[in-house]
PDB file of C-alpha atoms in Angstrom:
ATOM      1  CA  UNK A   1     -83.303 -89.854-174.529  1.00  0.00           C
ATOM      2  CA  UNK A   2     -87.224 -90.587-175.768  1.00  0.00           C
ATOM      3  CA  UNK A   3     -89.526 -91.164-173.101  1.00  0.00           C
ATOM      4  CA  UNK A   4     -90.094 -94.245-174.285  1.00  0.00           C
ATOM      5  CA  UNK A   5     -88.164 -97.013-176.166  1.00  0.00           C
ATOM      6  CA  UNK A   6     -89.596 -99.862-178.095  1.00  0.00           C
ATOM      7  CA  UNK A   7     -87.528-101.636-180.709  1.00  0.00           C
ATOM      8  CA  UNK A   8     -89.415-102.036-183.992  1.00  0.00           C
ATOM      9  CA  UNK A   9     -88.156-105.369-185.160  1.00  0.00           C
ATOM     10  CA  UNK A  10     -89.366-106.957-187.301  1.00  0.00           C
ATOM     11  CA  UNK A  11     -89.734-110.106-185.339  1.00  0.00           C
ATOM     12  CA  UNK A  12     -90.541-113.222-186.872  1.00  0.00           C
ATOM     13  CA  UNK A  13     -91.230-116.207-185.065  1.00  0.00           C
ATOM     14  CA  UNK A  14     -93.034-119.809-185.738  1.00  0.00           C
ATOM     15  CA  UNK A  15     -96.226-120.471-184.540  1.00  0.00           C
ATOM     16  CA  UNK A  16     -96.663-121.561-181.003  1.00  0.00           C
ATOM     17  CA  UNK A  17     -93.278-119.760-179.772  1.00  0.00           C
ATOM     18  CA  UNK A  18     -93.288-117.766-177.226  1.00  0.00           C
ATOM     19  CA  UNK A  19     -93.018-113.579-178.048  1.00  0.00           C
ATOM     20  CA  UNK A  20     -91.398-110.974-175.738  1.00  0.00           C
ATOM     21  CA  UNK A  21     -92.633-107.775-176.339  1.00  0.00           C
ATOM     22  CA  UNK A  22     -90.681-105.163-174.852  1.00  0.00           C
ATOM     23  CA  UNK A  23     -90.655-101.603-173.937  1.00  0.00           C
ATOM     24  CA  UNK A  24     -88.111 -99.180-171.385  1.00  0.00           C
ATOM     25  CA  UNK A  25     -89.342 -95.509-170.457  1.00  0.00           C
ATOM     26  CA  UNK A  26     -87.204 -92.866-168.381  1.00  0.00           C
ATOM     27  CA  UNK A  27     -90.464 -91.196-166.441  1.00  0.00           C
ATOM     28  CA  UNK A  28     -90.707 -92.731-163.223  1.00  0.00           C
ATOM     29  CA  UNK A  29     -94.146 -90.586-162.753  1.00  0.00           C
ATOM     30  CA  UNK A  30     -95.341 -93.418-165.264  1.00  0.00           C
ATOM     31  CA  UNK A  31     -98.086 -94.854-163.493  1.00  0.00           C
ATOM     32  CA  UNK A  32    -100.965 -96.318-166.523  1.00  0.00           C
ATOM     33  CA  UNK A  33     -99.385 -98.681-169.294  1.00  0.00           C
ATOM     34  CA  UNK A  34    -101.121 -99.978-171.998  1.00  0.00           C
ATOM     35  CA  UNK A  35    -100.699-102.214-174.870  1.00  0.00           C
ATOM     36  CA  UNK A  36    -102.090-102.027-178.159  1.00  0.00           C
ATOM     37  CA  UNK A  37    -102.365-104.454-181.390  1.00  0.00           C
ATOM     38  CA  UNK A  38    -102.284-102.736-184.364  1.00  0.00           C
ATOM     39  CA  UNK A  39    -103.237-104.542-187.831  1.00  0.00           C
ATOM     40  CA  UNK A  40    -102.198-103.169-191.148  1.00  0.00           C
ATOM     41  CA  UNK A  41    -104.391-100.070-191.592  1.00  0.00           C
ATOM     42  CA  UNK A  42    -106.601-100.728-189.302  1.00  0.00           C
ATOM     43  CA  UNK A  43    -106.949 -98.534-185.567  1.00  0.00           C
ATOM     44  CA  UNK A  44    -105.028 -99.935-182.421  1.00  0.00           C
ATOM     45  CA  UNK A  45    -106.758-102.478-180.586  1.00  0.00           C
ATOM     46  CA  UNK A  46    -106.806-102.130-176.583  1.00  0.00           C
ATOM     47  CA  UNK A  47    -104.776-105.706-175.391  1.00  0.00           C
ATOM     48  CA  UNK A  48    -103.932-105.085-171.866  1.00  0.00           C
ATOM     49  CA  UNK A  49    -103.916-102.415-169.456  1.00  0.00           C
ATOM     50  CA  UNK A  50    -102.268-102.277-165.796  1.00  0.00           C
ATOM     51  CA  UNK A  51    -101.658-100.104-163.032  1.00  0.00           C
ATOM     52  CA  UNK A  52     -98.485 -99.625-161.520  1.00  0.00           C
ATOM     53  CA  UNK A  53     -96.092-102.706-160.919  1.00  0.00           C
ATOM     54  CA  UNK A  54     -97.050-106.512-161.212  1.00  0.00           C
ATOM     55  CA  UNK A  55     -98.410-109.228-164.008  1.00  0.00           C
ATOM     56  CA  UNK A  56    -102.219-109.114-165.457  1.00  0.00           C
ATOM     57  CA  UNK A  57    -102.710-112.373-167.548  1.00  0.00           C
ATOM     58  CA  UNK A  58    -105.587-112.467-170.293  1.00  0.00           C
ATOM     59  CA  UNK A  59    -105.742-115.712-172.010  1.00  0.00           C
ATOM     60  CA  UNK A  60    -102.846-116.419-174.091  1.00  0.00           C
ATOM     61  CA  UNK A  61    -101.249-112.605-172.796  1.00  0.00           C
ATOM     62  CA  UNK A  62     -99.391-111.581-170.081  1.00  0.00           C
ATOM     63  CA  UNK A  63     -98.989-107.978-168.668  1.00  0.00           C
ATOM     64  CA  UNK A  64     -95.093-107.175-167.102  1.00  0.00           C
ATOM     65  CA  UNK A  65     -94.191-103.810-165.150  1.00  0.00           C
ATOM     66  CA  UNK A  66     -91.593-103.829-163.807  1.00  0.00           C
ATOM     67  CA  UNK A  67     -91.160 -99.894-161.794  1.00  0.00           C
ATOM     68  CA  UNK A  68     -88.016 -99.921-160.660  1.00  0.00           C
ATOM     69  CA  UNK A  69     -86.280-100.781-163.850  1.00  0.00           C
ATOM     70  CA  UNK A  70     -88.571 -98.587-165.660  1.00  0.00           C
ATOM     71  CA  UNK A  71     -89.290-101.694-167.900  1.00  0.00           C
ATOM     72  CA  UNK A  72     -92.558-102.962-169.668  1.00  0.00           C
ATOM     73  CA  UNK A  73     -93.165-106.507-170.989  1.00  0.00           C
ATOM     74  CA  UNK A  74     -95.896-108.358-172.897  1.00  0.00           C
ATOM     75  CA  UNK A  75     -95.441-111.880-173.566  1.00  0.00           C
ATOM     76  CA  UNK A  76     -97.794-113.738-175.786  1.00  0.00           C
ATOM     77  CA  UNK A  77     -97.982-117.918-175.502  1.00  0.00           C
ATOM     78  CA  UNK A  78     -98.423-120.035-177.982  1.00  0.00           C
ATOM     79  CA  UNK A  79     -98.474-117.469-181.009  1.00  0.00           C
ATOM     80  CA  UNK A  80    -100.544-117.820-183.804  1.00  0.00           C
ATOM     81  CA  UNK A  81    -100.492-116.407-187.371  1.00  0.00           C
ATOM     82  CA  UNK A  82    -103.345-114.043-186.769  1.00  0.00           C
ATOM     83  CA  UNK A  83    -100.777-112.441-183.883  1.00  0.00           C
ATOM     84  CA  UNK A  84     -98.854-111.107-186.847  1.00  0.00           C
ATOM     85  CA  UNK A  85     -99.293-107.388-186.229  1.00  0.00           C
ATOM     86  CA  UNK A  86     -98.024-104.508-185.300  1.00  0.00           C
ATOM     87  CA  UNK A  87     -97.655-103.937-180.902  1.00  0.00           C
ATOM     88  CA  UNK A  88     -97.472-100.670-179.400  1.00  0.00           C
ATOM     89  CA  UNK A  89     -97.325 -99.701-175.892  1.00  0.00           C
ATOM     90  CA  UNK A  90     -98.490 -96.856-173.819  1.00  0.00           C
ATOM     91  CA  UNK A  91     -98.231 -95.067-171.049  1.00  0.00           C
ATOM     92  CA  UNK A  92     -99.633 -92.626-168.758  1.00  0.00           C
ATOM     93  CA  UNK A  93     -98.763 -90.387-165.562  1.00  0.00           C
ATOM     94  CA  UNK A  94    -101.433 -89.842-163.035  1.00  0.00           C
ATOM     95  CA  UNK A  95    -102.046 -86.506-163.349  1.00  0.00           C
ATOM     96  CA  UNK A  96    -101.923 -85.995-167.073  1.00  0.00           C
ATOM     97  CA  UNK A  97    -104.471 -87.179-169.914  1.00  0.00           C
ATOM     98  CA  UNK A  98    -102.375 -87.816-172.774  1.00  0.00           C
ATOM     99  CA  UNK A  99    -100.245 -91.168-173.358  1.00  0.00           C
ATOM    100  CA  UNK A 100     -96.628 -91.545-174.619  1.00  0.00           C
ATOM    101  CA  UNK A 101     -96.620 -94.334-177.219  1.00  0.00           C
ATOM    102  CA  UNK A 102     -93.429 -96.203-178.113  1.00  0.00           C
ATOM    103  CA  UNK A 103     -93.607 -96.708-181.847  1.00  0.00           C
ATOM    104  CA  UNK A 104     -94.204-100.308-182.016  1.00  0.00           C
ATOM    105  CA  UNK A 105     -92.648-103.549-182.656  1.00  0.00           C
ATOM    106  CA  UNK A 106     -93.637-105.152-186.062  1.00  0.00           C
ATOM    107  CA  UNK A 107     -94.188-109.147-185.364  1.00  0.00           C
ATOM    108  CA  UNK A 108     -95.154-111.878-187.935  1.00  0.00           C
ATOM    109  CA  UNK A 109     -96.111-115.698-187.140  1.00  0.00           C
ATOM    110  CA  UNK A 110     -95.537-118.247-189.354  1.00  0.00           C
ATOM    111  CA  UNK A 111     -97.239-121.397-189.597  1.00  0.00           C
TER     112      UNK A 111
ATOM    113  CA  UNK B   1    -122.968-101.235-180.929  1.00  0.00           C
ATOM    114  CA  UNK B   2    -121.354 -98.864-179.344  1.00  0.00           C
ATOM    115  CA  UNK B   3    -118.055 -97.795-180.771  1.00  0.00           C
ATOM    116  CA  UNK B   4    -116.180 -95.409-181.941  1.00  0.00           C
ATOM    117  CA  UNK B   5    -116.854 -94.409-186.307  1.00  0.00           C
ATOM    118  CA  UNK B   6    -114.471 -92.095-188.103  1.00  0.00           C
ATOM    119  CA  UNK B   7    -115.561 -91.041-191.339  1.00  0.00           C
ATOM    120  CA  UNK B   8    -114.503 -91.441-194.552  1.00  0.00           C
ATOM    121  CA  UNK B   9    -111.767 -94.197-193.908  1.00  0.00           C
ATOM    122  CA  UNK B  10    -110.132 -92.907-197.593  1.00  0.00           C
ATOM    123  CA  UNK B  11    -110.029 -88.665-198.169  1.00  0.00           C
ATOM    124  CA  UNK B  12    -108.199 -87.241-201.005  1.00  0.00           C
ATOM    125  CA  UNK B  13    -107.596 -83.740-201.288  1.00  0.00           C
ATOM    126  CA  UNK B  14    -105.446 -80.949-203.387  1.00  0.00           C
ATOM    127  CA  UNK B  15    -103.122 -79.028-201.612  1.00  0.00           C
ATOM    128  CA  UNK B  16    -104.357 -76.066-200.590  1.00  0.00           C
ATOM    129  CA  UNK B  17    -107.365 -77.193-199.562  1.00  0.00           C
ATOM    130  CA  UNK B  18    -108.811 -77.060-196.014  1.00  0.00           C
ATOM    131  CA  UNK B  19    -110.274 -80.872-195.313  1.00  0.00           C
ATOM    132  CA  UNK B  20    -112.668 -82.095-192.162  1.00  0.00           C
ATOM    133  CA  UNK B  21    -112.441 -85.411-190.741  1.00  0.00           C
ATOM    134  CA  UNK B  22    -115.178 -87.189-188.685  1.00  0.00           C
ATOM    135  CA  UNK B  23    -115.359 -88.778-185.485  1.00  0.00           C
ATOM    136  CA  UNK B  24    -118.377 -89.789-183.541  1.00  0.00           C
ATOM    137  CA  UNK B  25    -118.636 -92.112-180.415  1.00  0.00           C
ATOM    138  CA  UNK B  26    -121.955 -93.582-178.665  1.00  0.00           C
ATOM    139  CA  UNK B  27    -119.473 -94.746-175.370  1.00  0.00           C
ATOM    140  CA  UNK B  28    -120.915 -92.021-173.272  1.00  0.00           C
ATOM    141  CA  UNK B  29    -117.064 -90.903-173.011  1.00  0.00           C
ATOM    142  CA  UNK B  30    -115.990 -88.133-171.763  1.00  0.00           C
ATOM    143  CA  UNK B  31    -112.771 -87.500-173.309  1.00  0.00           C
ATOM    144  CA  UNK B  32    -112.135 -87.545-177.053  1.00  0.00           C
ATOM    145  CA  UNK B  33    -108.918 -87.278-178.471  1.00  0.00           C
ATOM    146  CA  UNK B  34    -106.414 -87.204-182.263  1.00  0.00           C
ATOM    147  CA  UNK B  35    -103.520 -88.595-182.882  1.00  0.00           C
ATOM    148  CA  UNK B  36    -101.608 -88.338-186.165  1.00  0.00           C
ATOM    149  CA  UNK B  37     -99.891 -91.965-187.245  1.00  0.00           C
ATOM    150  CA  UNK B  38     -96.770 -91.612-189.694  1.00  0.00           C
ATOM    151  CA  UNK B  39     -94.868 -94.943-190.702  1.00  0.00           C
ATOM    152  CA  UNK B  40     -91.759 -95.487-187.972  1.00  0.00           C
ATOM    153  CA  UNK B  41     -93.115 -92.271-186.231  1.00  0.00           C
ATOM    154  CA  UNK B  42     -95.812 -93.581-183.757  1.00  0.00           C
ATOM    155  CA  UNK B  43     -98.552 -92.104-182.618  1.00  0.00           C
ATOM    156  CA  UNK B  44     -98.498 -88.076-181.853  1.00  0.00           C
ATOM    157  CA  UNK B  45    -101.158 -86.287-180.100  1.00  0.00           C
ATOM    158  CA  UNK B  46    -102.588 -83.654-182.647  1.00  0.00           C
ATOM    159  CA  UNK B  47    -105.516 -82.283-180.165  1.00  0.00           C
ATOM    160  CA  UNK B  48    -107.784 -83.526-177.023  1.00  0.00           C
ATOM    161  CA  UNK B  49    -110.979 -82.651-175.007  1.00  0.00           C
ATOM    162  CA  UNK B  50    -111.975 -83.755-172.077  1.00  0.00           C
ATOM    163  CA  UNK B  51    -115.182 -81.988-171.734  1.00  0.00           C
ATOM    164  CA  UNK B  52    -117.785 -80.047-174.306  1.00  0.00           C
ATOM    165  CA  UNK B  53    -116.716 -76.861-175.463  1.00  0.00           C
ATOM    166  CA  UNK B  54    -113.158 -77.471-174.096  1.00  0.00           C
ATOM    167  CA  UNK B  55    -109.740 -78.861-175.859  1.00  0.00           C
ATOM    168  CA  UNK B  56    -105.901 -78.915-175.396  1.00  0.00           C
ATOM    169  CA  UNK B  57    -103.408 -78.419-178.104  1.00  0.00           C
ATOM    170  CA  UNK B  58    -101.180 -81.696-178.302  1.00  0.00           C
ATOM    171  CA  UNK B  59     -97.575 -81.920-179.662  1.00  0.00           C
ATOM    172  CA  UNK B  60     -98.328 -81.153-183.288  1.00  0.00           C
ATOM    173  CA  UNK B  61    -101.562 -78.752-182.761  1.00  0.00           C
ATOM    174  CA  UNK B  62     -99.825 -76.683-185.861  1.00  0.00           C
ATOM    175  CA  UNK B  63    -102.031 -76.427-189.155  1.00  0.00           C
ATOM    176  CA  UNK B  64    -104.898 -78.411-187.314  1.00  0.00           C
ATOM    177  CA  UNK B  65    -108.174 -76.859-185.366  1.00  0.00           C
ATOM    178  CA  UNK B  66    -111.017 -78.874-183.532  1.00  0.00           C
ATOM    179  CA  UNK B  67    -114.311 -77.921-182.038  1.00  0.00           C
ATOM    180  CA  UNK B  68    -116.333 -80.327-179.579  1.00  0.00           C
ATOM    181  CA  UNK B  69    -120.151 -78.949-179.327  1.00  0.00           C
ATOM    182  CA  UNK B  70    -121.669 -82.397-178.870  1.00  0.00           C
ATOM    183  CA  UNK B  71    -119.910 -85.198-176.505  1.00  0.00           C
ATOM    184  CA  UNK B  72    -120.430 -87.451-179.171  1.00  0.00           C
ATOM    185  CA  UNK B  73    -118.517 -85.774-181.531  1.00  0.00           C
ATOM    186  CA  UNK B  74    -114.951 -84.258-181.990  1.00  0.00           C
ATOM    187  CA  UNK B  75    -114.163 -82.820-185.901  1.00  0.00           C
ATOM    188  CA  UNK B  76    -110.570 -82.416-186.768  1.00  0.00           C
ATOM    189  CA  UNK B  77    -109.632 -79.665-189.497  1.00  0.00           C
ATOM    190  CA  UNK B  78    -106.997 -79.863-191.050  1.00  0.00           C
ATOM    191  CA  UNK B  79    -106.180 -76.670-192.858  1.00  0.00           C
ATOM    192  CA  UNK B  80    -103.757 -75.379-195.762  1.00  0.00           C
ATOM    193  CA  UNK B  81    -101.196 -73.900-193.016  1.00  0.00           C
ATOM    194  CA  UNK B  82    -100.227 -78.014-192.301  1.00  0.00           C
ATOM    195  CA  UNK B  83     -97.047 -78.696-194.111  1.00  0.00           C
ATOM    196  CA  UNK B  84     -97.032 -82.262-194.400  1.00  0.00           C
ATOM    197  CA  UNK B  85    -100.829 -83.556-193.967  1.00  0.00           C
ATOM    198  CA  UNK B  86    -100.456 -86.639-195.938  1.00  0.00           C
ATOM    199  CA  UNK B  87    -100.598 -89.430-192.622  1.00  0.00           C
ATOM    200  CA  UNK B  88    -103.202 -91.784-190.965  1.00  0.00           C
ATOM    201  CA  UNK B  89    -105.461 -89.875-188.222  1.00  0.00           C
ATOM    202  CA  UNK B  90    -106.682 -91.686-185.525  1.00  0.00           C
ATOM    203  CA  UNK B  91    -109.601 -90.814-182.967  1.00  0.00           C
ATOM    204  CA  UNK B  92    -109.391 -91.581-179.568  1.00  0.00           C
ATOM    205  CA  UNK B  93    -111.648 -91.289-176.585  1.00  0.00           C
ATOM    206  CA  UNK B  94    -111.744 -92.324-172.831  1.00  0.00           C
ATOM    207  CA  UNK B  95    -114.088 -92.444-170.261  1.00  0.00           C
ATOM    208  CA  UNK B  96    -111.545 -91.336-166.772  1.00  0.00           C
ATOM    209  CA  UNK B  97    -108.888 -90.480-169.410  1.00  0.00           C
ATOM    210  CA  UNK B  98    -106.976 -93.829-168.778  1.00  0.00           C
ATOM    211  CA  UNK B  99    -107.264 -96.256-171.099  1.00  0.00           C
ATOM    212  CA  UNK B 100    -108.292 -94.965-174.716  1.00  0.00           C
ATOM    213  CA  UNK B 101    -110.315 -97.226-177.241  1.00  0.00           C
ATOM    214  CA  UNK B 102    -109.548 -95.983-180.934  1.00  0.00           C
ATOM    215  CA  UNK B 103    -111.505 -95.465-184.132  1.00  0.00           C
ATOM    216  CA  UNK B 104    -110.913 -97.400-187.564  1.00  0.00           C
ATOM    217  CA  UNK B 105    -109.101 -94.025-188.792  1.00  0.00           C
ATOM    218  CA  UNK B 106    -109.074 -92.295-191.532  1.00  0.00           C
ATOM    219  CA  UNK B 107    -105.983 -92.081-194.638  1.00  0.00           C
ATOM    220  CA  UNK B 108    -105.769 -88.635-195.927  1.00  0.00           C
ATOM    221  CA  UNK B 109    -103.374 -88.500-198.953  1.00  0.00           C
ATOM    222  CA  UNK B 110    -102.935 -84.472-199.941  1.00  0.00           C
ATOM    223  CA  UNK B 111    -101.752 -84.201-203.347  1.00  0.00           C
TER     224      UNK B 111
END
């Protein structure tokens, strides 16, 4: 089993949907998770970052971790073309430096 | 600005041939760090420093070498012993080695 599992789509939705972004992980020393946006060619983009369990919201994204299902979420509202990218999330244990990355989900937006 | 630069974003080489690729960063971070980025693969940790004149091997350290004399700066080499160089690097670096902000990259096709 990978250490962590992130379906690559492609997902295609219409603007202003609502996306799920998903990711499961089997280390339950997982502590940091992170989520990137990757554009074609381009470096990943930091989105979101959290701690441990709960939500973090930032604007039009929110953060899910859920610990005891050893389950990540990010949900994006109201989606807009320029969300058409590729997502990748990451994560971390406490004590080491390097993150696992899932290898990303591939969404487009249509308008 | 401060940012991370990697340097050139396009490199084209003969096999054979050793090749360096650039990364500088005016964050003030302490922790620098390359990933390799092959299409469905992810991102792989190649090699990471969290301090001057120290590094870690990642997963895929093979056919690569780094040297970190300046914080600001963290070469990758890759050298003629790498089977399959042909991929998109990616710089890294972090200040508490949490979250990690990433460079533009650089494509290296080896012909």
């Amino acid at each position: 089993q990978k250490e962590v599992e992130q379906d690559p789509g492609p997902l295609s939705v219409p603007e202003g949907a609502i996306v799920s972004l998903n990711c499961t992980y089997s280390n339950s020393a997982f502590q940091y998770f992170m989520w990137y946006r990757q554009y074609s060619r381009k470096g990943p983009e930091l989105l979101m970052y959290t701690y441990s369990s709960g939500n973090k919201e930032d604007g039009r994204f929110t953060a899910q971790v859920d610990k005891s299902s050893k389950y990540i979420s990010l949900f994006i509202r109201d989606s807009q073309p320029s969300d058409s990218a590729t997502y990748l999330c990451a994560m971390k244990n406490q004590a080491g430096t390097a993150l696992i990355f899932g290898k990303g989900t591939t969404l487009s937006v249509s308008s | 600005d401060g940012g991370i630069t990697q340097s050139p974003k396009y490199l084209f080489r003969k096999e054979g041939q050793n090749v360096t690729l650039s990364c500088e960063q005016n964050l003030n971070h302490d922790a620098m760090y390359w990933y390799r980025q092959d299409p469905g693969q992810g991102l792989r940790l190649i090699y990471y420093s969290q301090i001057v004149n120290d590094f870690q091997k990642g997963d895929i350290a093979e056919g690569y070498s780094v040297s970190r004399e300046k914080k600001e700066s963290f070469p990758l080499t890759v050298t003629s012993a790498q089977k399959n160089p042909t991929a998109f690097y990616l710089c890294a670096s972090s200040m508490r080695g949490d979250e990690q902000y990433f460079g533009p990259g650089t494509r290296l096709t080896v012909t």
